[in-house]
């Protein structure tokens, strides 16, 4: 794994990211704004549930699809 490899956003995880979790906090973000967390296979469900129970989760997309749709690399918001 190189220094360029996107890593999972789960606390303490150093695994390569496979998923992009796009989210938005409607109390502080405009409706079209998308913040992102990255997730490995192991943490995708946990991070999705964390965002989902708060009503923040908007989309879960494979990282390779996210990169091909938008830009060479996704934003790395935490």
PDB file of N, CA and C in Angstrom:
ATOM      1  N   UNK A   1       0.850  -1.186   0.000  1.00  0.00           N
ATOM      2  CA  UNK A   1       0.000   0.000   0.000  1.00  0.00           C
ATOM      3  C   UNK A   1       0.889   1.241   0.000  1.00  0.00           C
ATOM      4  N   UNK A   2       0.660   2.164  -0.904  1.00  0.00           N
ATOM      5  CA  UNK A   2       1.474   3.369  -0.997  1.00  0.00           C
ATOM      6  C   UNK A   2       0.893   4.472  -0.115  1.00  0.00           C
ATOM      7  N   UNK A   3       1.654   5.560   0.010  1.00  0.00           N
ATOM      8  CA  UNK A   3       1.187   6.715   0.773  1.00  0.00           C
ATOM      9  C   UNK A   3      -0.025   7.357   0.123  1.00  0.00           C
ATOM     10  N   UNK A   4      -0.246   7.073  -1.157  1.00  0.00           N
ATOM     11  CA  UNK A   4      -1.361   7.644  -1.910  1.00  0.00           C
ATOM     12  C   UNK A   4      -2.656   6.852  -1.733  1.00  0.00           C
ATOM     13  N   UNK A   5      -2.590   5.656  -1.159  1.00  0.00           N
ATOM     14  CA  UNK A   5      -3.765   4.807  -1.016  1.00  0.00           C
ATOM     15  C   UNK A   5      -4.727   5.411  -0.002  1.00  0.00           C
ATOM     16  N   UNK A   6      -5.964   5.691  -0.407  1.00  0.00           N
ATOM     17  CA  UNK A   6      -6.945   6.219   0.549  1.00  0.00           C
ATOM     18  C   UNK A   6      -7.229   5.178   1.637  1.00  0.00           C
ATOM     19  N   UNK A   7      -7.289   5.640   2.885  1.00  0.00           N
ATOM     20  CA  UNK A   7      -7.513   4.756   4.019  1.00  0.00           C
ATOM     21  C   UNK A   7      -8.916   4.910   4.580  1.00  0.00           C
ATOM     22  N   UNK A   8      -9.373   3.882   5.223  1.00  0.00           N
ATOM     23  CA  UNK A   8     -10.668   3.863   5.892  1.00  0.00           C
ATOM     24  C   UNK A   8     -10.734   4.981   6.935  1.00  0.00           C
ATOM     25  N   UNK A   9     -11.900   5.599   7.073  1.00  0.00           N
ATOM     26  CA  UNK A   9     -12.107   6.683   8.032  1.00  0.00           C
ATOM     27  C   UNK A   9     -12.415   6.204   9.447  1.00  0.00           C
ATOM     28  N   UNK A  10     -12.625   4.901   9.642  1.00  0.00           N
ATOM     29  CA  UNK A  10     -12.918   4.380  10.982  1.00  0.00           C
ATOM     30  C   UNK A  10     -11.725   4.641  11.893  1.00  0.00           C
ATOM     31  N   UNK A  11     -12.009   5.043  13.108  1.00  0.00           N
ATOM     32  CA  UNK A  11     -10.960   5.384  14.061  1.00  0.00           C
ATOM     33  C   UNK A  11      -9.977   4.226  14.232  1.00  0.00           C
ATOM     34  N   UNK A  12      -8.700   4.513  14.013  1.00  0.00           N
ATOM     35  CA  UNK A  12      -7.651   3.534  14.201  1.00  0.00           C
ATOM     36  C   UNK A  12      -7.458   2.549  13.067  1.00  0.00           C
ATOM     37  N   UNK A  13      -8.306   2.587  12.050  1.00  0.00           N
ATOM     38  CA  UNK A  13      -8.197   1.633  10.940  1.00  0.00           C
ATOM     39  C   UNK A  13      -7.169   2.140   9.931  1.00  0.00           C
ATOM     40  N   UNK A  14      -6.301   1.236   9.493  1.00  0.00           N
ATOM     41  CA  UNK A  14      -5.286   1.581   8.498  1.00  0.00           C
ATOM     42  C   UNK A  14      -5.502   0.807   7.194  1.00  0.00           C
ATOM     43  N   UNK A  15      -6.670   0.190   7.047  1.00  0.00           N
ATOM     44  CA  UNK A  15      -6.976  -0.597   5.846  1.00  0.00           C
ATOM     45  C   UNK A  15      -7.298   0.319   4.665  1.00  0.00           C
ATOM     46  N   UNK A  16      -7.054  -0.202   3.479  1.00  0.00           N
ATOM     47  CA  UNK A  16      -7.373   0.543   2.260  1.00  0.00           C
ATOM     48  C   UNK A  16      -8.887   0.735   2.154  1.00  0.00           C
ATOM     49  N   UNK A  17      -9.289   1.922   1.735  1.00  0.00           N
ATOM     50  CA  UNK A  17     -10.708   2.216   1.532  1.00  0.00           C
ATOM     51  C   UNK A  17     -11.206   1.540   0.265  1.00  0.00           C
ATOM     52  N   UNK A  18     -12.436   1.041   0.329  1.00  0.00           N
ATOM     53  CA  UNK A  18     -13.099   0.422  -0.814  1.00  0.00           C
ATOM     54  C   UNK A  18     -14.386   1.181  -1.140  1.00  0.00           C
ATOM     55  N   UNK A  19     -14.975   1.819  -0.137  1.00  0.00           N
ATOM     56  CA  UNK A  19     -16.277   2.472  -0.259  1.00  0.00           C
ATOM     57  C   UNK A  19     -16.175   3.955   0.069  1.00  0.00           C
ATOM     58  N   UNK A  20     -17.048   4.749  -0.553  1.00  0.00           N
ATOM     59  CA  UNK A  20     -17.245   6.157  -0.210  1.00  0.00           C
ATOM     60  C   UNK A  20     -18.652   6.278   0.361  1.00  0.00           C
ATOM     61  N   UNK A  21     -18.750   6.832   1.558  1.00  0.00           N
ATOM     62  CA  UNK A  21     -20.041   7.100   2.185  1.00  0.00           C
ATOM     63  C   UNK A  21     -20.276   8.603   2.091  1.00  0.00           C
ATOM     64  N   UNK A  22     -21.200   8.996   1.240  1.00  0.00           N
ATOM     65  CA  UNK A  22     -21.516  10.411   1.052  1.00  0.00           C
ATOM     66  C   UNK A  22     -22.606  10.779   2.043  1.00  0.00           C
ATOM     67  N   UNK A  23     -22.404  11.877   2.769  1.00  0.00           N
ATOM     68  CA  UNK A  23     -23.359  12.254   3.801  1.00  0.00           C
ATOM     69  C   UNK A  23     -23.502  13.763   3.871  1.00  0.00           C
ATOM     70  N   UNK A  24     -24.505  14.170   4.653  1.00  0.00           N
ATOM     71  CA  UNK A  24     -24.848  15.575   4.793  1.00  0.00           C
ATOM     72  C   UNK A  24     -25.596  15.748   6.110  1.00  0.00           C
ATOM     73  N   UNK A  25     -25.184  16.722   6.897  1.00  0.00           N
ATOM     74  CA  UNK A  25     -25.919  17.072   8.116  1.00  0.00           C
ATOM     75  C   UNK A  25     -26.846  18.226   7.753  1.00  0.00           C
ATOM     76  N   UNK A  26     -28.150  17.969   7.640  1.00  0.00           N
ATOM     77  CA  UNK A  26     -29.074  19.006   7.164  1.00  0.00           C
ATOM     78  C   UNK A  26     -29.172  20.224   8.082  1.00  0.00           C
ATOM     79  N   UNK A  27     -28.723  20.098   9.318  1.00  0.00           N
ATOM     80  CA  UNK A  27     -28.763  21.252  10.224  1.00  0.00           C
ATOM     81  C   UNK A  27     -27.671  22.264   9.911  1.00  0.00           C
ATOM     82  N   UNK A  28     -26.590  21.811   9.271  1.00  0.00           N
ATOM     83  CA  UNK A  28     -25.481  22.738   9.015  1.00  0.00           C
ATOM     84  C   UNK A  28     -25.020  22.793   7.552  1.00  0.00           C
ATOM     85  N   UNK A  29     -25.479  21.864   6.709  1.00  0.00           N
ATOM     86  CA  UNK A  29     -25.053  21.834   5.310  1.00  0.00           C
ATOM     87  C   UNK A  29     -26.222  22.126   4.379  1.00  0.00           C
ATOM     88  N   UNK A  30     -25.923  22.741   3.243  1.00  0.00           N
ATOM     89  CA  UNK A  30     -26.955  22.935   2.230  1.00  0.00           C
ATOM     90  C   UNK A  30     -27.326  21.561   1.668  1.00  0.00           C
ATOM     91  N   UNK A  31     -28.532  21.388   1.132  1.00  0.00           N
ATOM     92  CA  UNK A  31     -28.989  20.069   0.671  1.00  0.00           C
ATOM     93  C   UNK A  31     -28.078  19.392  -0.350  1.00  0.00           C
ATOM     94  N   UNK A  32     -27.424  20.167  -1.212  1.00  0.00           N
ATOM     95  CA  UNK A  32     -26.582  19.560  -2.244  1.00  0.00           C
ATOM     96  C   UNK A  32     -25.170  19.223  -1.763  1.00  0.00           C
ATOM     97  N   UNK A  33     -24.780  19.722  -0.606  1.00  0.00           N
ATOM     98  CA  UNK A  33     -23.430  19.466  -0.070  1.00  0.00           C
ATOM     99  C   UNK A  33     -23.258  18.003   0.278  1.00  0.00           C
ATOM    100  N   UNK A  34     -22.128  17.429  -0.073  1.00  0.00           N
ATOM    101  CA  UNK A  34     -21.814  16.050   0.278  1.00  0.00           C
ATOM    102  C   UNK A  34     -20.436  15.988   0.912  1.00  0.00           C
ATOM    103  N   UNK A  35     -20.397  15.569   2.145  1.00  0.00           N
ATOM    104  CA  UNK A  35     -19.143  15.271   2.816  1.00  0.00           C
ATOM    105  C   UNK A  35     -18.916  13.782   2.619  1.00  0.00           C
ATOM    106  N   UNK A  36     -17.699  13.327   2.800  1.00  0.00           N
ATOM    107  CA  UNK A  36     -17.431  11.915   2.559  1.00  0.00           C
ATOM    108  C   UNK A  36     -16.597  11.293   3.668  1.00  0.00           C
ATOM    109  N   UNK A  37     -16.919  10.060   3.936  1.00  0.00           N
ATOM    110  CA  UNK A  37     -16.078   9.177   4.738  1.00  0.00           C
ATOM    111  C   UNK A  37     -15.701   8.033   3.824  1.00  0.00           C
ATOM    112  N   UNK A  38     -14.517   7.493   4.034  1.00  0.00           N
ATOM    113  CA  UNK A  38     -14.066   6.338   3.289  1.00  0.00           C
ATOM    114  C   UNK A  38     -14.145   5.124   4.198  1.00  0.00           C
ATOM    115  N   UNK A  39     -14.454   3.971   3.628  1.00  0.00           N
ATOM    116  CA  UNK A  39     -14.611   2.768   4.448  1.00  0.00           C
ATOM    117  C   UNK A  39     -13.983   1.554   3.773  1.00  0.00           C
ATOM    118  N   UNK A  40     -13.373   0.704   4.598  1.00  0.00           N
ATOM    119  CA  UNK A  40     -12.923  -0.604   4.136  1.00  0.00           C
ATOM    120  C   UNK A  40     -14.133  -1.537   4.195  1.00  0.00           C
ATOM    121  N   UNK A  41     -13.966  -2.762   3.704  1.00  0.00           N
ATOM    122  CA  UNK A  41     -15.071  -3.730   3.741  1.00  0.00           C
ATOM    123  C   UNK A  41     -15.554  -3.956   5.176  1.00  0.00           C
ATOM    124  N   UNK A  42     -14.626  -4.078   6.108  1.00  0.00           N
ATOM    125  CA  UNK A  42     -14.978  -4.391   7.495  1.00  0.00           C
ATOM    126  C   UNK A  42     -15.799  -3.294   8.167  1.00  0.00           C
ATOM    127  N   UNK A  43     -15.544  -2.033   7.853  1.00  0.00           N
ATOM    128  CA  UNK A  43     -16.203  -0.926   8.552  1.00  0.00           C
ATOM    129  C   UNK A  43     -17.349  -0.266   7.790  1.00  0.00           C
ATOM    130  N   UNK A  44     -17.605  -0.705   6.548  1.00  0.00           N
ATOM    131  CA  UNK A  44     -18.662  -0.064   5.749  1.00  0.00           C
ATOM    132  C   UNK A  44     -20.010  -0.080   6.464  1.00  0.00           C
ATOM    133  N   UNK A  45     -20.413  -1.235   6.960  1.00  0.00           N
ATOM    134  CA  UNK A  45     -21.721  -1.348   7.607  1.00  0.00           C
ATOM    135  C   UNK A  45     -21.799  -0.505   8.878  1.00  0.00           C
ATOM    136  N   UNK A  46     -20.770  -0.559   9.690  1.00  0.00           N
ATOM    137  CA  UNK A  46     -20.758   0.202  10.948  1.00  0.00           C
ATOM    138  C   UNK A  46     -20.848   1.709  10.686  1.00  0.00           C
ATOM    139  N   UNK A  47     -20.017   2.204   9.774  1.00  0.00           N
ATOM    140  CA  UNK A  47     -20.044   3.635   9.472  1.00  0.00           C
ATOM    141  C   UNK A  47     -21.363   4.036   8.813  1.00  0.00           C
ATOM    142  N   UNK A  48     -21.900   3.174   7.951  1.00  0.00           N
ATOM    143  CA  UNK A  48     -23.200   3.450   7.317  1.00  0.00           C
ATOM    144  C   UNK A  48     -24.303   3.548   8.364  1.00  0.00           C
ATOM    145  N   UNK A  49     -24.302   2.623   9.328  1.00  0.00           N
ATOM    146  CA  UNK A  49     -25.313   2.654  10.387  1.00  0.00           C
ATOM    147  C   UNK A  49     -25.185   3.902  11.239  1.00  0.00           C
ATOM    148  N   UNK A  50     -23.945   4.285  11.571  1.00  0.00           N
ATOM    149  CA  UNK A  50     -23.703   5.484  12.371  1.00  0.00           C
ATOM    150  C   UNK A  50     -24.318   6.705  11.696  1.00  0.00           C
ATOM    151  N   UNK A  51     -24.059   6.865  10.404  1.00  0.00           N
ATOM    152  CA  UNK A  51     -24.618   8.006   9.663  1.00  0.00           C
ATOM    153  C   UNK A  51     -26.117   7.846   9.430  1.00  0.00           C
ATOM    154  N   UNK A  52     -26.546   6.619   9.176  1.00  0.00           N
ATOM    155  CA  UNK A  52     -27.950   6.356   8.865  1.00  0.00           C
ATOM    156  C   UNK A  52     -28.897   6.659  10.008  1.00  0.00           C
ATOM    157  N   UNK A  53     -28.543   6.265  11.229  1.00  0.00           N
ATOM    158  CA  UNK A  53     -29.445   6.510  12.364  1.00  0.00           C
ATOM    159  C   UNK A  53     -29.598   7.999  12.646  1.00  0.00           C
ATOM    160  N   UNK A  54     -28.665   8.800  12.187  1.00  0.00           N
ATOM    161  CA  UNK A  54     -28.740  10.254  12.365  1.00  0.00           C
ATOM    162  C   UNK A  54     -29.421  10.943  11.179  1.00  0.00           C
ATOM    163  N   UNK A  55     -29.745  10.151  10.145  1.00  0.00           N
ATOM    164  CA  UNK A  55     -30.380  10.711   8.957  1.00  0.00           C
ATOM    165  C   UNK A  55     -29.404  11.444   8.055  1.00  0.00           C
ATOM    166  N   UNK A  56     -28.107  11.175   8.205  1.00  0.00           N
ATOM    167  CA  UNK A  56     -27.093  11.885   7.431  1.00  0.00           C
ATOM    168  C   UNK A  56     -26.694  11.161   6.147  1.00  0.00           C
ATOM    169  N   UNK A  57     -26.780   9.836   6.112  1.00  0.00           N
ATOM    170  CA  UNK A  57     -26.273   9.053   4.985  1.00  0.00           C
ATOM    171  C   UNK A  57     -27.089   9.310   3.726  1.00  0.00           C
ATOM    172  N   UNK A  58     -26.405   9.664   2.645  1.00  0.00           N
ATOM    173  CA  UNK A  58     -27.069   9.935   1.371  1.00  0.00           C
ATOM    174  C   UNK A  58     -26.775   8.873   0.321  1.00  0.00           C
ATOM    175  N   UNK A  59     -25.557   8.311   0.321  1.00  0.00           N
ATOM    176  CA  UNK A  59     -25.193   7.346  -0.707  1.00  0.00           C
ATOM    177  C   UNK A  59     -23.963   6.558  -0.277  1.00  0.00           C
ATOM    178  N   UNK A  60     -23.869   5.311  -0.724  1.00  0.00           N
ATOM    179  CA  UNK A  60     -22.696   4.465  -0.522  1.00  0.00           C
ATOM    180  C   UNK A  60     -22.283   3.968  -1.904  1.00  0.00           C
ATOM    181  N   UNK A  61     -21.055   4.303  -2.295  1.00  0.00           N
ATOM    182  CA  UNK A  61     -20.580   4.023  -3.646  1.00  0.00           C
ATOM    183  C   UNK A  61     -19.187   3.407  -3.560  1.00  0.00           C
ATOM    184  N   UNK A  62     -18.894   2.458  -4.445  1.00  0.00           N
ATOM    185  CA  UNK A  62     -17.537   1.929  -4.520  1.00  0.00           C
ATOM    186  C   UNK A  62     -16.575   3.071  -4.840  1.00  0.00           C
ATOM    187  N   UNK A  63     -15.440   3.079  -4.174  1.00  0.00           N
ATOM    188  CA  UNK A  63     -14.443   4.135  -4.372  1.00  0.00           C
ATOM    189  C   UNK A  63     -14.049   4.271  -5.842  1.00  0.00           C
ATOM    190  N   UNK A  64     -13.845   3.145  -6.537  1.00  0.00           N
ATOM    191  CA  UNK A  64     -13.431   3.223  -7.946  1.00  0.00           C
ATOM    192  C   UNK A  64     -14.519   3.866  -8.809  1.00  0.00           C
ATOM    193  N   UNK A  65     -15.791   3.664  -8.468  1.00  0.00           N
ATOM    194  CA  UNK A  65     -16.884   4.311  -9.210  1.00  0.00           C
ATOM    195  C   UNK A  65     -16.948   5.800  -8.884  1.00  0.00           C
ATOM    196  N   UNK A  66     -16.751   6.142  -7.610  1.00  0.00           N
ATOM    197  CA  UNK A  66     -16.761   7.547  -7.172  1.00  0.00           C
ATOM    198  C   UNK A  66     -15.667   8.317  -7.901  1.00  0.00           C
ATOM    199  N   UNK A  67     -14.480   7.727  -7.973  1.00  0.00           N
ATOM    200  CA  UNK A  67     -13.355   8.383  -8.641  1.00  0.00           C
ATOM    201  C   UNK A  67     -13.623   8.578 -10.124  1.00  0.00           C
ATOM    202  N   UNK A  68     -14.247   7.612 -10.774  1.00  0.00           N
ATOM    203  CA  UNK A  68     -14.505   7.731 -12.212  1.00  0.00           C
ATOM    204  C   UNK A  68     -15.632   8.717 -12.506  1.00  0.00           C
ATOM    205  N   UNK A  69     -16.553   8.912 -11.568  1.00  0.00           N
ATOM    206  CA  UNK A  69     -17.670   9.846 -11.777  1.00  0.00           C
ATOM    207  C   UNK A  69     -17.272  11.299 -11.568  1.00  0.00           C
ATOM    208  N   UNK A  70     -16.444  11.556 -10.540  1.00  0.00           N
ATOM    209  CA  UNK A  70     -16.179  12.934 -10.151  1.00  0.00           C
ATOM    210  C   UNK A  70     -14.799  13.435 -10.552  1.00  0.00           C
ATOM    211  N   UNK A  71     -13.816  13.058  -9.765  1.00  0.00           N
ATOM    212  CA  UNK A  71     -12.486  13.603  -9.945  1.00  0.00           C
ATOM    213  C   UNK A  71     -11.462  12.504  -9.724  1.00  0.00           C
ATOM    214  N   UNK A  72     -10.188  12.805  -9.933  1.00  0.00           N
ATOM    215  CA  UNK A  72      -9.169  11.776  -9.726  1.00  0.00           C
ATOM    216  C   UNK A  72      -9.143  11.215  -8.308  1.00  0.00           C
ATOM    217  N   UNK A  73      -9.532  11.999  -7.321  1.00  0.00           N
ATOM    218  CA  UNK A  73      -9.607  11.463  -5.960  1.00  0.00           C
ATOM    219  C   UNK A  73     -10.723  12.160  -5.213  1.00  0.00           C
ATOM    220  N   UNK A  74     -11.455  11.424  -4.353  1.00  0.00           N
ATOM    221  CA  UNK A  74     -12.567  12.020  -3.626  1.00  0.00           C
ATOM    222  C   UNK A  74     -12.081  12.910  -2.499  1.00  0.00           C
ATOM    223  N   UNK A  75     -12.920  13.833  -2.054  1.00  0.00           N
ATOM    224  CA  UNK A  75     -12.552  14.651  -0.903  1.00  0.00           C
ATOM    225  C   UNK A  75     -12.370  13.760   0.319  1.00  0.00           C
ATOM    226  N   UNK A  76     -11.507  14.150   1.233  1.00  0.00           N
ATOM    227  CA  UNK A  76     -11.215  13.318   2.396  1.00  0.00           C
ATOM    228  C   UNK A  76     -11.698  14.014   3.673  1.00  0.00           C
ATOM    229  N   UNK A  77     -12.970  14.340   3.748  1.00  0.00           N
ATOM    230  CA  UNK A  77     -13.533  14.931   4.966  1.00  0.00           C
ATOM    231  C   UNK A  77     -13.630  13.875   6.044  1.00  0.00           C
ATOM    232  N   UNK A  78     -13.454  14.279   7.285  1.00  0.00           N
ATOM    233  CA  UNK A  78     -13.614  13.340   8.408  1.00  0.00           C
ATOM    234  C   UNK A  78     -14.765  13.759   9.272  1.00  0.00           C
TER     235      UNK A  78
END
